[in-house]
XYZ file of C-alpha atoms in Angstrom:
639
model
C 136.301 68.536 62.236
C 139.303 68.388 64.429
C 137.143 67.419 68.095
C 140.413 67.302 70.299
C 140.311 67.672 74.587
C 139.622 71.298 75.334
C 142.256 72.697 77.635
C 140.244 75.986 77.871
C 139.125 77.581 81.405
C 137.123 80.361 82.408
C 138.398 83.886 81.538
C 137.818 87.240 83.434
C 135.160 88.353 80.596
C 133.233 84.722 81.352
C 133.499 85.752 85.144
C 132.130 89.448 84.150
C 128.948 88.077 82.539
C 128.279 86.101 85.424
C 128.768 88.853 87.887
C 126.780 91.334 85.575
C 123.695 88.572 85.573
C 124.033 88.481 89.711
C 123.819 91.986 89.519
C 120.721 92.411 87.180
C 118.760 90.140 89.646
C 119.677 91.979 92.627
C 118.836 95.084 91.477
C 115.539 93.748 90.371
C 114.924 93.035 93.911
C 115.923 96.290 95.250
C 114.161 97.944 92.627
C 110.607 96.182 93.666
C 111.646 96.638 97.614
C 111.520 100.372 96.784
C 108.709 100.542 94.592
C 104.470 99.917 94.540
C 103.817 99.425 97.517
C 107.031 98.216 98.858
C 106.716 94.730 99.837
C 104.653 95.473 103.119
C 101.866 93.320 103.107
C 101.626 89.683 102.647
C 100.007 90.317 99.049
C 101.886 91.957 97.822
C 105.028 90.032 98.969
C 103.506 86.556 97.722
C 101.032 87.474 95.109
C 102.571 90.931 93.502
C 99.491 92.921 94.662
C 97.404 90.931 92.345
C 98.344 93.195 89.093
C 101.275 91.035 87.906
C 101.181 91.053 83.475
C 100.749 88.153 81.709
C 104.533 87.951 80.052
C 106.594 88.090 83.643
C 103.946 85.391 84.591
C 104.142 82.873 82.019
C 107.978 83.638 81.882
C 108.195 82.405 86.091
C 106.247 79.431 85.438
C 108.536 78.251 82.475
C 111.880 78.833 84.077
C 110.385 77.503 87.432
C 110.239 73.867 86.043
C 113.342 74.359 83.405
C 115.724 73.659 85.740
C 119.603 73.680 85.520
C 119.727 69.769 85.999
C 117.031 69.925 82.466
C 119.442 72.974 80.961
C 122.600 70.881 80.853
C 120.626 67.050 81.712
C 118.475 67.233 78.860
C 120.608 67.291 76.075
C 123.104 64.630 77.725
C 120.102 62.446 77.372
C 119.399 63.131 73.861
C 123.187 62.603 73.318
C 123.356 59.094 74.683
C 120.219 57.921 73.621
C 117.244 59.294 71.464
C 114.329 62.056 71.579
C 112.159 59.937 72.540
C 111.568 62.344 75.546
C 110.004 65.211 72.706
C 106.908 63.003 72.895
C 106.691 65.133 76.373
C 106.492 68.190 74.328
C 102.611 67.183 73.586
C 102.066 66.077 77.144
C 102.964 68.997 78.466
C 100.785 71.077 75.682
C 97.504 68.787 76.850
C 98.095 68.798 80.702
C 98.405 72.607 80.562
C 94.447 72.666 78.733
C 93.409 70.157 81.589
C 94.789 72.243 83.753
C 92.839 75.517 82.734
C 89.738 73.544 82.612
C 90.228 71.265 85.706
C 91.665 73.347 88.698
C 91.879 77.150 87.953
C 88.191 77.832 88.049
C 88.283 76.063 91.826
C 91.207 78.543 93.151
C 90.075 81.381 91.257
C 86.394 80.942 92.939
C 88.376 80.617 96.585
C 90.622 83.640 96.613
C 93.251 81.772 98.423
C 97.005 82.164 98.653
C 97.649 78.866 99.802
C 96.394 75.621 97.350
C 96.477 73.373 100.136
C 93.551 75.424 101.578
C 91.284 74.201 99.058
C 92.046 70.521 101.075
C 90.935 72.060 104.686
C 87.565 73.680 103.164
C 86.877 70.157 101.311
C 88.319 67.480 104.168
C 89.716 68.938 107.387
C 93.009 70.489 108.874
C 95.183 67.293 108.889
C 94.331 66.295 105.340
C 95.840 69.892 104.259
C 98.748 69.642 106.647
C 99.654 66.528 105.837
C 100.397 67.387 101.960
C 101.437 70.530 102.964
C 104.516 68.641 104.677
C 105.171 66.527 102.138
C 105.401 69.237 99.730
C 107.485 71.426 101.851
C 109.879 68.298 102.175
C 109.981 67.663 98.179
C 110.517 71.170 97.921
C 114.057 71.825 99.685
C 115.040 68.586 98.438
C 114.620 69.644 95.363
C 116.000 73.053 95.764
C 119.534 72.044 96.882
C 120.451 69.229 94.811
C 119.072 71.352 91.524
C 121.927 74.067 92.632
C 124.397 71.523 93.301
C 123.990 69.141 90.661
C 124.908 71.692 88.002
C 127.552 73.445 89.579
C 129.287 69.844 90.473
C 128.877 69.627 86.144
C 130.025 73.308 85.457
C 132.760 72.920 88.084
C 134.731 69.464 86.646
C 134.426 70.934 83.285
C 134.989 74.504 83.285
C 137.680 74.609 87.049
C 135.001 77.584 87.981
C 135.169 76.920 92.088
C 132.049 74.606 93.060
C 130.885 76.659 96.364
C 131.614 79.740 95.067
C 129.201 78.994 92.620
C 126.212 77.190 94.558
C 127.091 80.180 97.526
C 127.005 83.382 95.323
C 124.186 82.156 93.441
C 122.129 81.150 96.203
C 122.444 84.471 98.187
C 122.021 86.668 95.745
C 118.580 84.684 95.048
C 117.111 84.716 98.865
C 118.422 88.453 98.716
C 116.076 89.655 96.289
C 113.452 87.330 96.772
C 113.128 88.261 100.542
C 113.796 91.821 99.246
C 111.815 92.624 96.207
C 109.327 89.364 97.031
C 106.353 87.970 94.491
C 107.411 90.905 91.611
C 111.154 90.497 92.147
C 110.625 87.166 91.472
C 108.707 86.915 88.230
C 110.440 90.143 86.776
C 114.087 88.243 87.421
C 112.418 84.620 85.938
C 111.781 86.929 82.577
C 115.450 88.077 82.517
C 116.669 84.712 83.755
C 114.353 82.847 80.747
C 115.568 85.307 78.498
C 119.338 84.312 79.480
C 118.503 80.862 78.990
C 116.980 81.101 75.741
C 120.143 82.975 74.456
C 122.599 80.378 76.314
C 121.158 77.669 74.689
C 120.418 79.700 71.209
C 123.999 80.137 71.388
C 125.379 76.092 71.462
C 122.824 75.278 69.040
C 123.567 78.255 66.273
C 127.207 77.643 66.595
C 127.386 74.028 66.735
C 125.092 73.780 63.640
C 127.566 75.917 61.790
C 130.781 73.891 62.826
C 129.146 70.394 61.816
C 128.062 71.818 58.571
C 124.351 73.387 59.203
C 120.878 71.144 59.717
C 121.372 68.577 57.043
C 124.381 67.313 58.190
C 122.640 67.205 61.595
C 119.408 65.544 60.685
C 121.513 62.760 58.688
C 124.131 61.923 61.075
C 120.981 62.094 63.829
C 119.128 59.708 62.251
C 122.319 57.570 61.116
C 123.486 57.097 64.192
C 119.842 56.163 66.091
C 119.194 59.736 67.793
C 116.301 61.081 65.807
C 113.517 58.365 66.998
C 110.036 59.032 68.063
C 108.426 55.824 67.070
C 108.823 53.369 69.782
C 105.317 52.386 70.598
C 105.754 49.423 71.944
C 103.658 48.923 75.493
C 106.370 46.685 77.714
C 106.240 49.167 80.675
C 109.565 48.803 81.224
C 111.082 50.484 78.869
C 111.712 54.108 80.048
C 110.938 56.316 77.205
C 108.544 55.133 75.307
C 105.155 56.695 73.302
C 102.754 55.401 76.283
C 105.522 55.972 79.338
C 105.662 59.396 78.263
C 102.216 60.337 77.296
C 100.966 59.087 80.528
C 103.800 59.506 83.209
C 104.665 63.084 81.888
C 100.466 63.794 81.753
C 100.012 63.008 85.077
C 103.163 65.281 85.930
C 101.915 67.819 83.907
C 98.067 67.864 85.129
C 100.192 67.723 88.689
C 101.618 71.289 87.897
C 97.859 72.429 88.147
C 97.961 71.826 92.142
C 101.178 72.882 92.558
C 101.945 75.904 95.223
C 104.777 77.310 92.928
C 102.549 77.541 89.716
C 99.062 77.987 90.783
C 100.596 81.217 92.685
C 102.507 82.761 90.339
C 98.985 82.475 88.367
C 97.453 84.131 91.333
C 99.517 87.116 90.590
C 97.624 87.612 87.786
C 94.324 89.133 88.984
C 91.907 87.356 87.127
C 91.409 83.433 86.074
C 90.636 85.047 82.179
C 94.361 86.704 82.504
C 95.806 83.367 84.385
C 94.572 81.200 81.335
C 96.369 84.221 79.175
C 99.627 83.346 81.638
C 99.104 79.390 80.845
C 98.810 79.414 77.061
C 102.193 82.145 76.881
C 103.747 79.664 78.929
C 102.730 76.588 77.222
C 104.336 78.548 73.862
C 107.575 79.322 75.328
C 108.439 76.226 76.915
C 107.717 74.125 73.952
C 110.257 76.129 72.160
C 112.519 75.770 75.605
C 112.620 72.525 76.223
C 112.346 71.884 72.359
C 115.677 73.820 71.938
C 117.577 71.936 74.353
C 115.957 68.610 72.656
C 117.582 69.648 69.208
C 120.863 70.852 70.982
C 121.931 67.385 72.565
C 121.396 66.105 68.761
C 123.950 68.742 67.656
C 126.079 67.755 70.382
C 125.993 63.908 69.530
C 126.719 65.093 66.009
C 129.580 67.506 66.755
C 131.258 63.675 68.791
C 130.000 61.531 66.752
C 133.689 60.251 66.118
C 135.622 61.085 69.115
C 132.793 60.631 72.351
C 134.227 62.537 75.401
C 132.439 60.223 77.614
C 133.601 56.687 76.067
C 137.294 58.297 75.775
C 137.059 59.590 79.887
C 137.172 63.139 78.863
C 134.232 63.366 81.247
C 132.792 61.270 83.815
C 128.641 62.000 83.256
C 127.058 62.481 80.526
C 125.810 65.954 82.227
C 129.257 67.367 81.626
C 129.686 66.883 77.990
C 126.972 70.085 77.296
C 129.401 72.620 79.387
C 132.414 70.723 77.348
C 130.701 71.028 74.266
C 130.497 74.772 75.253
C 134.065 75.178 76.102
C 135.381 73.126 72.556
C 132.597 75.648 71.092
C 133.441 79.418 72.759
C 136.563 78.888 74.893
C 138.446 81.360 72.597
C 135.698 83.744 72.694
C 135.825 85.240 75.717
C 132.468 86.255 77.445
C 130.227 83.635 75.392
C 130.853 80.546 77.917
C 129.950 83.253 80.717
C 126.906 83.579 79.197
C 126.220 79.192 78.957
C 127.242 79.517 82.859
C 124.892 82.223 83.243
C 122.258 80.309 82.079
C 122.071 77.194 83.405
C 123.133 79.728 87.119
C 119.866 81.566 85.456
C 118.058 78.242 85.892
C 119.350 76.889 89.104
C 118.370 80.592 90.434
C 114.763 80.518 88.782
C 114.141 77.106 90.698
C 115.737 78.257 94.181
C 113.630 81.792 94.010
C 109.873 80.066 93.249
C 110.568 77.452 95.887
C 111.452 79.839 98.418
C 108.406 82.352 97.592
C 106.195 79.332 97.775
C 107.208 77.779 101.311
C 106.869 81.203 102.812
C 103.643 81.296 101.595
C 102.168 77.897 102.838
C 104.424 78.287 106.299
C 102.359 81.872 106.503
C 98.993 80.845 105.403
C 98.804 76.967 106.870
C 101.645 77.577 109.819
C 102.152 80.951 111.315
C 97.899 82.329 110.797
C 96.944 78.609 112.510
C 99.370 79.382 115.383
C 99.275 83.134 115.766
C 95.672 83.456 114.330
C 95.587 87.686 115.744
C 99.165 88.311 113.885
C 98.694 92.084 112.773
C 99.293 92.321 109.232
C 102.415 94.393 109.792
C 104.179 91.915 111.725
C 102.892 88.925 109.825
C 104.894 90.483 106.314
C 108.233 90.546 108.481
C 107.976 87.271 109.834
C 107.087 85.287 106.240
C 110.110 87.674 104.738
C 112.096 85.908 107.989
C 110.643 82.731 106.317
C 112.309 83.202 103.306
C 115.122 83.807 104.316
C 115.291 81.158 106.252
C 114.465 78.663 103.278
C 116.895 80.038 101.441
C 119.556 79.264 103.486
C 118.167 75.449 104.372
C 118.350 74.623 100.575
C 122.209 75.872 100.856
C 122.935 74.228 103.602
C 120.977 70.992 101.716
C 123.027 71.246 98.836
C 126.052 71.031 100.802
C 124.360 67.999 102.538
C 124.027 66.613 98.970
C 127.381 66.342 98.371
C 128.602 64.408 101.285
C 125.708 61.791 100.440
C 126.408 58.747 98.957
C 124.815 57.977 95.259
C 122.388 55.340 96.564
C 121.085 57.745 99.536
C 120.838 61.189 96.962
C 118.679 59.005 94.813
C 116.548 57.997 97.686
C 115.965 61.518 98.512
C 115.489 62.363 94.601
C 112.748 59.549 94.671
C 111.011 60.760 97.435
C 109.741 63.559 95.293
C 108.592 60.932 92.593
C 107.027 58.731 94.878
C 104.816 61.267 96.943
C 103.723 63.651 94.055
C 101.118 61.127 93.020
C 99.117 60.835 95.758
C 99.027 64.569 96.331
C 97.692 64.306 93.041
C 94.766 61.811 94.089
C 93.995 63.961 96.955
C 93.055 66.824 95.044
C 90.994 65.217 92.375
C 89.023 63.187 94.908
C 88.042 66.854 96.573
C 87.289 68.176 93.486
C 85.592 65.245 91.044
C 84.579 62.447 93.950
C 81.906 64.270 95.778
C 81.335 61.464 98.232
C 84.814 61.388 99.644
C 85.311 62.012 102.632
C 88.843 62.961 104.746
C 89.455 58.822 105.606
C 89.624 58.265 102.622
C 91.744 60.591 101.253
C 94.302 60.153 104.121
C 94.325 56.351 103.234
C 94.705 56.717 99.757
C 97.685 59.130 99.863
C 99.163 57.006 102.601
C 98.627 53.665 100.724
C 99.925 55.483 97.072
C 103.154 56.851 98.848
C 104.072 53.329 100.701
C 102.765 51.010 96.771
C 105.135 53.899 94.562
C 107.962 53.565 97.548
C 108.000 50.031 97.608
C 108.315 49.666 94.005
C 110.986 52.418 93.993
C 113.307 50.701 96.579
C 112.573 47.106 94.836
C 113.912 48.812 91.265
C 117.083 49.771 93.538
C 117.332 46.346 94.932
C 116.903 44.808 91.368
C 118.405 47.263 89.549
C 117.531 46.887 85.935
C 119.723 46.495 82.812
C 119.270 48.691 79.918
C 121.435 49.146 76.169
C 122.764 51.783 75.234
C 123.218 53.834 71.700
C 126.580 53.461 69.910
C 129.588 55.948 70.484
C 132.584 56.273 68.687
C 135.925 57.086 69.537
C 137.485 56.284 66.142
C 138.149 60.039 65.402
C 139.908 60.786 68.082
C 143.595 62.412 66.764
C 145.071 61.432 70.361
C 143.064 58.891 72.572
C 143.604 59.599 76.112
C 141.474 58.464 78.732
C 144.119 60.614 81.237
C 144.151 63.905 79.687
C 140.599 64.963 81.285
C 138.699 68.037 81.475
C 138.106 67.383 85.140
C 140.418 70.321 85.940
C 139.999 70.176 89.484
C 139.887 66.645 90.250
C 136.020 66.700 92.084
C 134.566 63.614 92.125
C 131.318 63.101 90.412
C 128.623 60.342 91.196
C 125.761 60.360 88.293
C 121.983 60.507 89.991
C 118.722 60.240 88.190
C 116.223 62.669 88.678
C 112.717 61.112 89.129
C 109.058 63.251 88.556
C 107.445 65.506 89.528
C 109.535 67.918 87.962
C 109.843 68.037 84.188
C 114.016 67.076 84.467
C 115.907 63.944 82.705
C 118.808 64.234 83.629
C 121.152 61.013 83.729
C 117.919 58.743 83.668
C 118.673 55.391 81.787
C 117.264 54.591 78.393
C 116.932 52.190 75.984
C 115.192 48.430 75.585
C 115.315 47.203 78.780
C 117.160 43.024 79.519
C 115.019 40.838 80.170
C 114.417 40.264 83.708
C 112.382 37.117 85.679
C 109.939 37.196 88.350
C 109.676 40.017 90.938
C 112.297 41.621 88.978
C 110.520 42.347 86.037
C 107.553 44.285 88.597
C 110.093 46.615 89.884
C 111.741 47.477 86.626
C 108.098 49.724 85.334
C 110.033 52.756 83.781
C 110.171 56.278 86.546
C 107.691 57.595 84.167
C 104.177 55.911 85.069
C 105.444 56.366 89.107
C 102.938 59.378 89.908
C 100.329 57.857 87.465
C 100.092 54.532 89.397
C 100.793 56.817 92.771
C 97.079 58.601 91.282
C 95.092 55.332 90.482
C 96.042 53.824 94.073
C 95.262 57.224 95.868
C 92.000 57.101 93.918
C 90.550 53.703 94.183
C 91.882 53.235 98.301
C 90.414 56.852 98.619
C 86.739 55.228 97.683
C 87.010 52.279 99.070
C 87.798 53.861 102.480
C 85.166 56.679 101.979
C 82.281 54.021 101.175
C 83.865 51.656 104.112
C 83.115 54.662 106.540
C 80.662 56.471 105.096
C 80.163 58.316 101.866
C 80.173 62.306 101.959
C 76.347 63.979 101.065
C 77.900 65.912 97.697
C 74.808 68.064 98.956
C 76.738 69.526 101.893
C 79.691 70.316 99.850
C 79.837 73.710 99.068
C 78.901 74.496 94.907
C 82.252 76.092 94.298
C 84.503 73.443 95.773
C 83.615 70.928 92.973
C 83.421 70.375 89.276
C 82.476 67.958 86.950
C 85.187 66.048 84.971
C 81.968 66.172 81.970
C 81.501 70.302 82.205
C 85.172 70.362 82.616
C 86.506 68.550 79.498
C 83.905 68.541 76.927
C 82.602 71.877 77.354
C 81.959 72.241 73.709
C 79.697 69.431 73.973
C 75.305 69.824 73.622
C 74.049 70.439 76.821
C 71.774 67.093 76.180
C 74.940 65.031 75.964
C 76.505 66.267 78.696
C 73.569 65.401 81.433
C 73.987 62.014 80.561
C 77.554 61.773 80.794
C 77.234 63.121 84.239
C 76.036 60.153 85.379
C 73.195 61.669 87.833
C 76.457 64.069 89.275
C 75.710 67.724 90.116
C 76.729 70.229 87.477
C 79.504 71.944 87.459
C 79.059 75.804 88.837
C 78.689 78.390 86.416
C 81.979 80.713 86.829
C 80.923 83.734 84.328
C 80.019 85.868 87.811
C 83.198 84.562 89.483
C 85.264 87.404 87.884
C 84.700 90.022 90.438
C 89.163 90.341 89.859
C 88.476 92.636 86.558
C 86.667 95.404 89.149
C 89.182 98.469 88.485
C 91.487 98.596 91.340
C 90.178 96.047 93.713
C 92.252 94.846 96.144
C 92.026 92.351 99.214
C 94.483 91.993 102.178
C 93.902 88.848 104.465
C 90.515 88.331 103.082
C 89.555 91.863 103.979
C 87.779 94.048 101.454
C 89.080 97.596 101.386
C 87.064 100.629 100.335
C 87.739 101.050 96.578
C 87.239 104.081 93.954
C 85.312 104.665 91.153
C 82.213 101.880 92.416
C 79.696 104.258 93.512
C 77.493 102.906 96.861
C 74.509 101.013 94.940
C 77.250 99.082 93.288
C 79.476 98.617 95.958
C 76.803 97.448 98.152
C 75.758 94.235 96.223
C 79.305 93.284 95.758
C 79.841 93.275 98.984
C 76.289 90.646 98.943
C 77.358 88.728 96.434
C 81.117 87.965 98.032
C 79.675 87.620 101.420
C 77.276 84.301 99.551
C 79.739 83.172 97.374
C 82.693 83.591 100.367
C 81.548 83.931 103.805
C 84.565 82.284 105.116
C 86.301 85.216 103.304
C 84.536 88.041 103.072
C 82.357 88.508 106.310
C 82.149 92.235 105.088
C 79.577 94.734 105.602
C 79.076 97.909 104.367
């Protein structure tokens, strides 16, 4: 195989599937604007009026967390060193049961649009607008540097023009989010994951071919050290390892279960049976995602093995060798690298639209009803549809922020999002499973887990820690040329390491780690078990504080604010067994006569029960009883 420096560029046709995708997604949002009920209450803009399907759902919540930066990162990882990171593939399969049996039941019970109001009917106010900040702040973070990342790659490889890129992309997504809101959303995630999934189909189906089909892939793979899942060795240094990943990407994982982004687009749903319906598609279709972009940075290490672009100086990051793979691959086939470019846009657009929808939500619900408490429900839809708009245009302006920072300060602001999402974490499981905690101490423990996870991050910076690398070849290279780059434009590129929450790898360092001495060897714990230690410290300050100033009575705690770790996991379990595993703790509350979502046609606006068909006034009269016990917050409703 002749693997020579691809001199290809975009064509018109590769510009015309990228327009067409733009397109398609605006006239999505258009389309909901003028449809249902046309966008003009708040639930319908955040939550889809409740009536969202299962497919569009579980299709949002995939691409939400299958990022651009994981799109082209992913496989740059596998390239340079091993698949190690497939191990994640499980972790993500058990955090997603957790999740089902852990948190939905609690914000299915509550009815709320905001997850962070769970916090302010367990603690108080600050405790909810504490994380609420912090999560806001991850958020645009987030947001800008996963459009800007991508397009930096797409733009050194390909010559397509950087802001033209981040800008077209980026208004066409706060147009028809702010537009076509909550449906918009998860009906342009389905065609965006269905873009992906062809994108990436695409590299893998014709690079298979060119090397000579999967055997020749599986034996040069495992020849030349990529194919390795077996390093079970404990040092917690090493960054990818059978324990890092099992327990770093866990914690993540169980972390998606108190996310705003997720836990809303399951609100969309209607029902927790249909949400768990959403969970289980979307546990199916992202194995096979992220599983697909696994196998495709194997294909790419075998379709170099004997002339690496990065070793040679063909590119400067190993993020760039995926869109150069896809150039060598369909850059006389015109359309087909508009369609890789479309999909990794598709991605950067997925993450950019569920942020967006999400901070308008928890600005409406724990900002604008807190400060304007008699909004009318007319004016409140316009101003969180300002709010979007307004967040859309913040992560812009962040991404061009991004690329006037400095490496070291982007992957400060990268590991802000790593070091925080742990103790957000412990917050919510000491509401939940720690009856006697009170709001000290879960103010102390997320306070003490950000400043132990931050002070380990910076030391890692400050003792930065050495790590081998994999073998590549330049051998087969016809014409070795470390001049003759595909870095068409001449934009500088500075390699940054995405940390956790967010399911992303890319340009994150691998391999056995150098021995280091001392304080050294502390700081160099692999970016993996950050939000797992972040949990444990948030935990055990949390109840020390609360028993330092006074354990909560779990009595005054309201039933359907709690569960029981026991109930929760081992559900299959004798009811004998599981009293004693409780420990003496309350059981967890029964949620078969939670459901009152499957009642044809029932709707709520602002907590407000409206008058609905088909339940004659017997009926309707004792559900209005039975939400006014199991909600009075809510549903102060009489008949």
């Amino acid at each position: 195989m002749d693997n020579t420096v691809s001199g290809h560029h975009f064509g018109v046709w590769d510009y015309v599937v990228f327009a067409i995708m733009l397109l398609l997604s605006a006239s999505i949002g258009i389309y909901s604007a003028l449809s249902g009920g046309r966008q003009r209450t708040a639930e319908e803009f955040f939550l889809g009026d409740r009536k969202m399907g299962i497919v569009p759902v579980a299709m949002s919540v995939v691409v939400s967390f299958i990022s651009a930066i994981s799109v082209i990162g992913t496989p740059g990882e596998i390239y340079m060193y091993d698949t190690m990171f497939a191990w994640s593939l499980l972790s993500y399969t058990v955090g997603n049961f957790i999740v089902i049996r852990l948190f939905i039941p609690i914000f299915f019970r509550l009815r709320i649009t905001s997850v962070y109001e769970y916090l302010e009917m367990r603690f108080n106010r600050t405790v909810r607008t504490i994380c609420t900040i912090i999560f806001s702040f991850q958020t645009i973070m987030y947001m800008g540097i996963a459009m800007y990342t991508p397009a930096l790659a797409i733009n050194a490889v390909t010559g397509m023009d950087l802001w033209a890129c981040v800008v077209s992309t980026g208004l066409v997504c706060i147009f028809y989010t702010t537009v076509g809101g909550m449906r918009a959303v998860l009906w342009t995630d389905t065609l965006q994951a269905i873009i992906i999934l062809l994108g990436v189909a695409a590299v893998v189906i014709k690079g298979t071919i060119d090397v000579g089909g999967l055997g020749e892939v599986f034996r040069i793979g495992r020849e030349g050290g990529r194919i390795k899942i077996d390093r079970f060795g404990a040092d917690p240094r090493v960054p990818y390892s059978v324990w890092s990943i099992m327990i770093g990407m866990l914690t993540v994982n169980i972390g998606t279960g108190i996310n705003q982004t997720v836990i809303q687009r399951l609100f969309s749903c209607g029902s927790r049976k249909r949400a768990t319906q959403a969970i289980v598609l979307a546990t199916i279709i992202k194995f096979f995602t992220v599983g697909l972009c696994i196998f495709s940075g194997v294909v790419m290490y075998v379709y170099y093995v004997d002339c690496d672009p990065y070793t040679q100086g063909v590119v400067m990051s190993k993020d760039q060798i995926m869109p150069l793979m896809v150039m060598d691959l369909f850059g006389d086939m015109p359309g087909l690298p508009g369609l890789f470019l479309s999909a990794v846009v598709s991605a950067s657009i997925s993450t950019l639209s569920s942020g967006v929808n999400s901070l308008a939500a928890l600005s409406g619900e724990d900002g604008v009803k807190v400060l304007w408490p008699n909004i009318s429900p007319r004016k409140y839809t316009k101003v969180i549809k300002l709010l979007a708009l307004v967040y859309g245009l913040v992560s812009i302006a962040f991404a061009f922020l991004a690329s006037h920072l400095g490496q070291g300060v982007l992957q400060l602001c990268l590991s802000i999002i790593g070091i925080t999402y742990g103790g957000i974490i412990g917050v919510f499981l000491l509401g939940i499973f720690m009856h006697r905690c009170n709001s000290k101490g879960a103010i102390a423990g997320l306070i003490t887990s950000v400043l132990f996870v931050g002070w380990i991050k910076i030391g890692s910076m400050m003792y930065p820690s050495s790590r081998g690398k994999n073998s590549l070849s330049v051998e087969g290279c016809p014409v070795p040329n470390t001049t003759d780059s595909m870095l068409t434009n001449g934009a500088e590129w500075s390699e940054t390491t995405i940390s956790a929450p967010y399911t992303d790898i890319s340009s994150l360092p691998e391999g056995e780690p150098v021995s280091n001495s001392g304080i050294a060897d502390f700081y160099a714990i692999s970016f993996l078990y950050y939000s797992f230690v972040g949990v444990v410290i948030c935990i055990t300050v949390g109840g020390i504080v609360s028993k330092i100033t006074g354990f909560t009575d779990p009595d005054t705690i309201k039933p359907e604010l709690k569960n029981n770790l026991t109930d929760a996991l081992f559900c299959c379990f004798p009811e004998s067994l599981k009293r004693r595993m409780r420990c003496g703790m309350d059981k967890a509350k029964d949620d078969d006569d939670d459901e009152v979502d499957d009642v044809k046609d029932m709707k709520y606006f602002n907590g407000v029960k409206e008058n609905v068909k088909e339940i004659n006034g017997e009926e309707k009269k004792k559900m209005i009883e039975s939400l006014n016990d199991k909600h009075p917050q809510k549903f102060n409703t009489t008949v």
